CSV table of N, CA, C and O in Angstrom, one decimal:
chain,number,residue,atom,x,y,z
A,1,MET,N,-18.7,-29.9,31.2
A,1,MET,CA,-18.7,-28.6,30.7
A,1,MET,C,-18.5,-28.7,29.2
A,1,MET,O,-17.5,-29.2,28.7
A,2,SER,N,-19.4,-28.1,28.4
A,2,SER,CA,-19.2,-28.1,27.0
A,2,SER,C,-19.0,-26.7,26.5
A,2,SER,O,-19.5,-25.7,27.0
A,3,MET,N,-18.3,-26.7,25.4
A,3,MET,CA,-18.0,-25.4,24.8
A,3,MET,C,-18.4,-25.4,23.3
A,3,MET,O,-18.2,-26.4,22.6
A,4,ASN,N,-19.0,-24.4,22.8
A,4,ASN,CA,-19.4,-24.3,21.4
A,4,ASN,C,-18.6,-23.1,20.8
A,4,ASN,O,-18.4,-22.1,21.5
A,5,PHE,N,-18.3,-23.3,19.6
A,5,PHE,CA,-17.6,-22.2,18.9
A,5,PHE,C,-18.2,-22.1,17.5
A,5,PHE,O,-18.4,-23.1,16.8
A,6,GLU,N,-18.6,-20.9,17.2
A,6,GLU,CA,-19.2,-20.6,15.9
A,6,GLU,C,-18.4,-19.6,15.2
A,6,GLU,O,-18.0,-18.6,15.8
A,7,PHE,N,-18.0,-19.9,14.0
A,7,PHE,CA,-17.2,-19.0,13.2
A,7,PHE,C,-18.1,-18.2,12.3
A,7,PHE,O,-18.9,-18.7,11.4
A,8,ASN,N,-18.1,-16.8,12.4
A,8,ASN,CA,-19.0,-16.0,11.6
A,8,ASN,C,-18.1,-15.6,10.3
A,8,ASN,O,-17.4,-14.6,10.4
A,9,GLU,N,-18.3,-16.3,9.3
A,9,GLU,CA,-17.5,-16.1,8.1
A,9,GLU,C,-17.8,-14.7,7.4
A,9,GLU,O,-16.9,-14.0,7.0
A,10,ASP,N,-19.0,-14.3,7.5
A,10,ASP,CA,-19.4,-13.0,6.9
A,10,ASP,C,-18.7,-11.8,7.7
A,10,ASP,O,-18.1,-10.9,7.1
A,11,ALA,N,-18.7,-11.9,9.0
A,11,ALA,CA,-18.0,-10.9,9.8
A,11,ALA,C,-16.5,-10.9,9.6
A,11,ALA,O,-15.8,-9.9,9.5
A,12,PHE,N,-15.9,-12.1,9.4
A,12,PHE,CA,-14.5,-12.3,9.1
A,12,PHE,C,-14.1,-11.6,7.8
A,12,PHE,O,-13.2,-10.9,7.7
A,13,ARG,N,-14.9,-11.9,6.8
A,13,ARG,CA,-14.7,-11.3,5.5
A,13,ARG,C,-14.8,-9.7,5.5
A,13,ARG,O,-14.0,-9.1,4.9
A,14,GLU,N,-15.8,-9.2,6.2
A,14,GLU,CA,-15.9,-7.8,6.4
A,14,GLU,C,-14.7,-7.2,7.1
A,14,GLU,O,-14.2,-6.1,6.7
A,15,MET,N,-14.2,-7.9,8.1
A,15,MET,CA,-13.1,-7.4,8.8
A,15,MET,C,-11.8,-7.4,7.9
A,15,MET,O,-11.0,-6.4,7.9
A,16,ALA,N,-11.6,-8.5,7.2
A,16,ALA,CA,-10.5,-8.6,6.3
A,16,ALA,C,-10.5,-7.5,5.2
A,16,ALA,O,-9.5,-6.8,4.9
A,17,ASP,N,-11.7,-7.3,4.6
A,17,ASP,CA,-11.9,-6.3,3.6
A,17,ASP,C,-11.6,-4.9,4.1
A,17,ASP,O,-10.9,-4.1,3.5
A,18,SER,N,-12.1,-4.6,5.3
A,18,SER,CA,-11.8,-3.3,6.0
A,18,SER,C,-10.3,-3.1,6.2
A,18,SER,O,-9.8,-2.0,6.0
A,19,ALA,N,-9.6,-4.2,6.7
A,19,ALA,CA,-8.2,-4.1,6.9
A,19,ALA,C,-7.4,-3.8,5.6
A,19,ALA,O,-6.5,-2.9,5.6
A,20,VAL,N,-7.8,-4.4,4.5
A,20,VAL,CA,-7.1,-4.1,3.3
A,20,VAL,C,-7.4,-2.7,2.8
A,20,VAL,O,-6.4,-2.0,2.4
A,21,GLN,N,-8.6,-2.2,3.0
A,21,GLN,CA,-8.9,-0.8,2.6
A,21,GLN,C,-8.1,0.2,3.5
A,21,GLN,O,-7.6,1.2,3.0
A,22,LYS,N,-7.9,-0.1,4.8
A,22,LYS,CA,-7.2,0.7,5.7
A,22,LYS,C,-5.7,0.8,5.3
A,22,LYS,O,-5.1,1.9,5.3
A,23,VAL,N,-5.1,-0.3,5.0
A,23,VAL,CA,-3.7,-0.4,4.6
A,23,VAL,C,-3.5,0.4,3.3
A,23,VAL,O,-2.6,1.2,3.1
A,24,ALA,N,-4.4,0.3,2.3
A,24,ALA,CA,-4.3,1.0,1.1
A,24,ALA,C,-4.4,2.5,1.3
A,24,ALA,O,-3.7,3.3,0.7
A,25,ALA,N,-5.3,2.9,2.2
A,25,ALA,CA,-5.4,4.4,2.6
A,25,ALA,C,-4.2,4.9,3.2
A,25,ALA,O,-3.7,6.0,2.9
A,26,GLU,N,-3.6,4.1,4.1
A,26,GLU,CA,-2.3,4.5,4.8
A,26,GLU,C,-1.2,4.6,3.7
A,26,GLU,O,-0.4,5.6,3.8
A,27,GLN,N,-1.1,3.7,2.8
A,27,GLN,CA,-0.1,3.7,1.8
A,27,GLN,C,-0.3,4.9,0.9
A,27,GLN,O,0.7,5.6,0.5
A,28,THR,N,-1.5,5.2,0.6
A,28,THR,CA,-1.8,6.4,-0.2
A,28,THR,C,-1.3,7.7,0.5
A,28,THR,O,-0.7,8.6,-0.1
A,29,GLN,N,-1.6,7.8,1.8
A,29,GLN,CA,-1.1,8.9,2.6
A,29,GLN,C,0.4,9.0,2.6
A,29,GLN,O,1.0,10.1,2.5
A,30,ASP,N,1.1,7.9,2.7
A,30,ASP,CA,2.5,7.8,2.7
A,30,ASP,C,3.1,8.3,1.4
A,30,ASP,O,4.1,9.0,1.3
A,31,LEU,N,2.5,7.8,0.3
A,31,LEU,CA,2.9,8.2,-1.0
A,31,LEU,C,2.7,9.7,-1.3
A,31,LEU,O,3.5,10.4,-1.9
A,32,GLU,N,1.6,10.3,-0.7
A,32,GLU,CA,1.3,11.7,-0.8
A,32,GLU,C,2.4,12.5,-0.1
A,32,GLU,O,2.9,13.5,-0.6
A,33,ARG,N,2.8,12.0,1.1
A,33,ARG,CA,3.9,12.7,1.8
A,33,ARG,C,5.2,12.7,1.0
A,33,ARG,O,5.9,13.7,0.9
A,34,LEU,N,5.5,11.5,0.4
A,34,LEU,CA,6.7,11.5,-0.5
A,34,LEU,C,6.6,12.5,-1.6
A,34,LEU,O,7.5,13.1,-2.0
A,35,ARG,N,5.4,12.5,-2.3
A,35,ARG,CA,5.2,13.5,-3.4
A,35,ARG,C,5.4,14.9,-2.9
A,35,ARG,O,6.1,15.7,-3.6
A,36,GLN,N,4.9,15.2,-1.8
A,36,GLN,CA,5.1,16.6,-1.3
A,36,GLN,C,6.5,16.9,-0.9
A,36,GLN,O,7.0,18.0,-1.1
A,37,GLN,N,7.2,15.9,-0.4
A,37,GLN,CA,8.6,16.1,0.0
A,37,GLN,C,9.6,16.1,-1.2
A,37,GLN,O,10.6,16.8,-1.2
A,38,TYR,N,9.3,15.2,-2.2
A,38,TYR,CA,10.3,14.9,-3.2
A,38,TYR,C,10.0,15.4,-4.6
A,38,TYR,O,10.8,15.2,-5.5
A,39,THR,N,8.9,16.1,-4.8
A,39,THR,CA,8.6,16.7,-6.1
A,39,THR,C,9.8,17.5,-6.6
A,39,THR,O,10.2,18.4,-5.8
A,40,GLY,N,10.3,17.3,-7.8
A,40,GLY,CA,11.4,18.0,-8.3
A,40,GLY,C,12.8,17.6,-7.9
A,40,GLY,O,13.8,18.1,-8.4
A,41,GLN,N,12.8,16.6,-6.9
A,41,GLN,CA,14.1,16.2,-6.4
A,41,GLN,C,14.7,15.2,-7.4
A,41,GLN,O,14.0,14.5,-8.2
A,42,PRO,N,16.0,14.9,-7.3
A,42,PRO,CA,16.7,13.9,-8.1
A,42,PRO,C,16.1,12.5,-7.9
A,42,PRO,O,15.8,12.2,-6.7
A,43,LEU,N,16.0,11.7,-8.9
A,43,LEU,CA,15.5,10.4,-8.8
A,43,LEU,C,16.4,9.6,-7.8
A,43,LEU,O,15.8,8.7,-7.1
A,44,ASP,N,17.7,9.8,-7.7
A,44,ASP,CA,18.5,9.1,-6.8
A,44,ASP,C,18.2,9.3,-5.3
A,44,ASP,O,18.6,8.5,-4.5
A,45,ARG,N,17.5,10.4,-5.1
A,45,ARG,CA,17.0,10.7,-3.7
A,45,ARG,C,15.7,10.1,-3.5
A,45,ARG,O,15.3,9.7,-2.3
A,46,ILE,N,14.9,9.9,-4.5
A,46,ILE,CA,13.5,9.4,-4.4
A,46,ILE,C,13.5,7.9,-4.3
A,46,ILE,O,12.8,7.3,-3.5
A,47,ARG,N,14.3,7.2,-5.0
A,47,ARG,CA,14.3,5.8,-5.1
A,47,ARG,C,14.5,5.2,-3.7
A,47,ARG,O,13.7,4.3,-3.3
A,48,PRO,N,15.5,5.6,-2.9
A,48,PRO,CA,15.7,5.0,-1.5
A,48,PRO,C,14.4,5.3,-0.6
A,48,PRO,O,14.1,4.4,0.2
A,49,ALA,N,13.8,6.4,-0.8
A,49,ALA,CA,12.6,6.7,0.0
A,49,ALA,C,11.5,5.8,-0.3
A,49,ALA,O,10.8,5.3,0.5
A,50,LEU,N,11.3,5.5,-1.6
A,50,LEU,CA,10.3,4.6,-2.1
A,50,LEU,C,10.6,3.2,-1.5
A,50,LEU,O,9.7,2.5,-1.1
A,51,GLN,N,11.9,2.7,-1.6
A,51,GLN,CA,12.2,1.4,-1.1
A,51,GLN,C,11.9,1.3,0.4
A,51,GLN,O,11.4,0.3,0.8
A,52,GLN,N,12.2,2.3,1.1
A,52,GLN,CA,11.9,2.3,2.6
A,52,GLN,C,10.4,2.2,2.8
A,52,GLN,O,10.0,1.5,3.7
A,53,LEU,N,9.7,3.0,2.0
A,53,LEU,CA,8.2,2.9,2.2
A,53,LEU,C,7.7,1.5,2.0
A,53,LEU,O,6.9,1.0,2.7
A,54,PHE,N,8.1,0.9,0.9
A,54,PHE,CA,7.7,-0.5,0.6
A,54,PHE,C,8.1,-1.5,1.7
A,54,PHE,O,7.4,-2.4,2.1
A,55,ALA,N,9.4,-1.3,2.2
A,55,ALA,CA,9.9,-2.1,3.3
A,55,ALA,C,9.1,-2.0,4.6
A,55,ALA,O,8.9,-2.9,5.3
A,56,LYS,N,8.6,-0.8,4.8
A,56,LYS,CA,7.7,-0.5,6.0
A,56,LYS,C,6.5,-1.4,6.0
A,56,LYS,O,6.0,-1.8,7.0
A,57,TYR,N,6.0,-1.7,4.8
A,57,TYR,CA,4.8,-2.6,4.7
A,57,TYR,C,5.2,-4.0,4.3
A,57,TYR,O,4.4,-4.8,3.8
A,58,ASP,N,6.5,-4.4,4.7
A,58,ASP,CA,7.0,-5.7,4.4
A,58,ASP,C,6.9,-6.1,2.9
A,58,ASP,O,6.7,-7.3,2.6
A,59,GLY,N,7.1,-5.1,2.1
A,59,GLY,CA,7.1,-5.4,0.7
A,59,GLY,C,8.4,-4.9,0.0
A,59,GLY,O,9.4,-4.6,0.7
A,60,SER,N,8.4,-5.0,-1.3
A,60,SER,CA,9.6,-4.5,-2.0
A,60,SER,C,9.2,-4.0,-3.4
A,60,SER,O,8.1,-4.3,-3.8
A,61,ILE,N,10.0,-3.2,-4.0
A,61,ILE,CA,9.7,-2.7,-5.3
A,61,ILE,C,11.0,-2.8,-6.1
A,61,ILE,O,12.1,-2.5,-5.6
A,62,THR,N,10.9,-3.3,-7.3
A,62,THR,CA,12.1,-3.5,-8.1
A,62,THR,C,12.0,-2.8,-9.4
A,62,THR,O,10.9,-2.3,-9.7
A,63,GLU,N,13.1,-2.7,-10.1
A,63,GLU,CA,13.0,-2.1,-11.4
A,63,GLU,C,12.1,-2.9,-12.3
A,63,GLU,O,12.1,-4.1,-12.2
A,64,PRO,N,11.4,-2.3,-13.3
A,64,PRO,CA,11.4,-0.9,-13.6
A,64,PRO,C,10.5,-0.1,-12.8
A,64,PRO,O,10.5,1.1,-13.0
A,65,GLU,N,9.6,-0.7,-12.0
A,65,GLU,CA,8.6,0.0,-11.2
A,65,GLU,C,9.3,1.1,-10.3
A,65,GLU,O,8.7,2.2,-10.2
A,66,LEU,N,10.4,0.8,-9.7
A,66,LEU,CA,11.0,1.8,-8.8
A,66,LEU,C,11.3,3.0,-9.6
A,66,LEU,O,11.0,4.1,-9.1
A,67,SER,N,11.9,2.9,-10.7
A,67,SER,CA,12.3,4.1,-11.5
A,67,SER,C,11.0,4.8,-12.0
A,67,SER,O,10.9,6.1,-12.1
A,68,GLU,N,10.0,4.1,-12.4
A,68,GLU,CA,8.7,4.6,-12.9
A,68,GLU,C,8.0,5.4,-11.8
A,68,GLU,O,7.6,6.6,-12.0
A,69,TRP,N,7.9,4.8,-10.6
A,69,TRP,CA,7.3,5.5,-9.5
A,69,TRP,C,8.1,6.7,-9.1
A,69,TRP,O,7.5,7.8,-8.7
A,70,ALA,N,9.4,6.6,-9.0
A,70,ALA,CA,10.3,7.7,-8.7
A,70,ALA,C,10.1,8.9,-9.6
A,70,ALA,O,10.0,10.0,-9.2
A,71,GLN,N,10.0,8.6,-10.9
A,71,GLN,CA,9.7,9.6,-11.9
A,71,GLN,C,8.4,10.3,-11.7
A,71,GLN,O,8.3,11.5,-11.8
A,72,LEU,N,7.4,9.5,-11.4
A,72,LEU,CA,6.0,10.1,-11.1
A,72,LEU,C,6.1,11.0,-9.9
A,72,LEU,O,5.5,12.1,-9.9
A,73,ILE,N,6.8,10.6,-8.9
A,73,ILE,CA,6.9,11.5,-7.7
A,73,ILE,C,7.7,12.7,-8.0
A,73,ILE,O,7.3,13.8,-7.6
A,74,HIS,N,8.8,12.6,-8.8
A,74,HIS,CA,9.6,13.7,-9.2
A,74,HIS,C,8.7,14.7,-10.0
A,74,HIS,O,8.8,15.9,-9.7
A,75,ASP,N,7.8,14.2,-10.8
A,75,ASP,CA,7.0,15.1,-11.6
A,75,ASP,C,5.8,15.6,-10.8
A,75,ASP,O,5.0,16.5,-11.4
A,76,GLY,N,5.6,15.2,-9.6
A,76,GLY,CA,4.5,15.7,-8.8
A,76,GLY,C,3.2,15.0,-9.0
A,76,GLY,O,2.1,15.5,-8.6
A,77,THR,N,3.2,13.8,-9.6
A,77,THR,CA,2.0,13.1,-9.8
A,77,THR,C,1.5,12.4,-8.5
A,77,THR,O,2.3,11.8,-7.8
A,78,ARG,N,0.2,12.6,-8.3
A,78,ARG,CA,-0.4,11.9,-7.1
A,78,ARG,C,-0.6,10.4,-7.4
A,78,ARG,O,-1.2,10.1,-8.4
A,79,LEU,N,-0.1,9.6,-6.5
A,79,LEU,CA,-0.2,8.2,-6.6
A,79,LEU,C,-1.2,7.7,-5.5
A,79,LEU,O,-1.2,8.2,-4.4
A,80,GLU,N,-2.1,6.7,-5.9
A,80,GLU,CA,-3.1,6.2,-5.0
A,80,GLU,C,-3.1,4.7,-5.1
A,80,GLU,O,-3.2,4.1,-6.2
A,81,MET,N,-3.1,4.1,-3.9
A,81,MET,CA,-3.2,2.6,-3.8
A,81,MET,C,-4.7,2.3,-3.8
A,81,MET,O,-5.4,2.8,-3.0
A,82,THR,N,-5.1,1.4,-4.7
A,82,THR,CA,-6.5,1.0,-4.7
A,82,THR,C,-6.5,-0.6,-4.7
A,82,THR,O,-6.0,-1.2,-5.6
A,83,PRO,N,-6.9,-1.1,-3.6
A,83,PRO,CA,-6.9,-2.6,-3.4
A,83,PRO,C,-7.9,-3.3,-4.3
A,83,PRO,O,-9.0,-2.8,-4.6
A,84,SER,N,-7.5,-4.5,-4.7
A,84,SER,CA,-8.4,-5.3,-5.4
A,84,SER,C,-9.3,-6.1,-4.4
A,84,SER,O,-8.8,-6.3,-3.3
A,85,PRO,N,-10.5,-6.4,-4.7
A,85,PRO,CA,-11.3,-7.2,-3.8
A,85,PRO,C,-10.6,-8.5,-3.5
A,85,PRO,O,-10.0,-9.1,-4.3
A,86,ILE,N,-10.8,-9.0,-2.3
A,86,ILE,CA,-10.2,-10.3,-1.9
A,86,ILE,C,-11.0,-11.4,-2.6
A,86,ILE,O,-12.2,-11.4,-2.7
A,87,ASP,N,-10.3,-12.3,-3.2
A,87,ASP,CA,-10.9,-13.4,-3.9
A,87,ASP,C,-11.2,-14.5,-2.9
A,87,ASP,O,-10.3,-15.3,-2.4
A,88,TRP,N,-12.4,-14.7,-2.5
A,88,TRP,CA,-12.8,-15.6,-1.4
A,88,TRP,C,-13.1,-17.0,-2.0
A,88,TRP,O,-13.5,-17.9,-1.3
A,89,SER,N,-13.0,-17.2,-3.3
A,89,SER,CA,-13.3,-18.4,-4.0
A,89,SER,C,-12.3,-19.5,-3.7
A,89,SER,O,-12.6,-20.7,-4.0
A,90,ARG,N,-11.1,-19.2,-3.3
A,90,ARG,CA,-10.1,-20.2,-3.1
A,90,ARG,C,-10.3,-21.0,-1.9
A,90,ARG,O,-10.7,-20.6,-0.9
């Protein structure tokens, strides 16, 4: 009994690119919810919510970005995550 396995690299790349796009869209939706909930709120209330959001995606945010993003949310600025294309050359 013989088995053959073919790896479709193009399909894999498409799937990976699609997954990155999906996560970015989800993160943008989450940031929009934070903006709607926390516009005008004190920064000390926004920072922990941002940290929780980043932790949800197994990430972290540190100063000064945490304060900058909290200020943007406080001000009602819409934030959007836009992924960079995957570098397949490595």
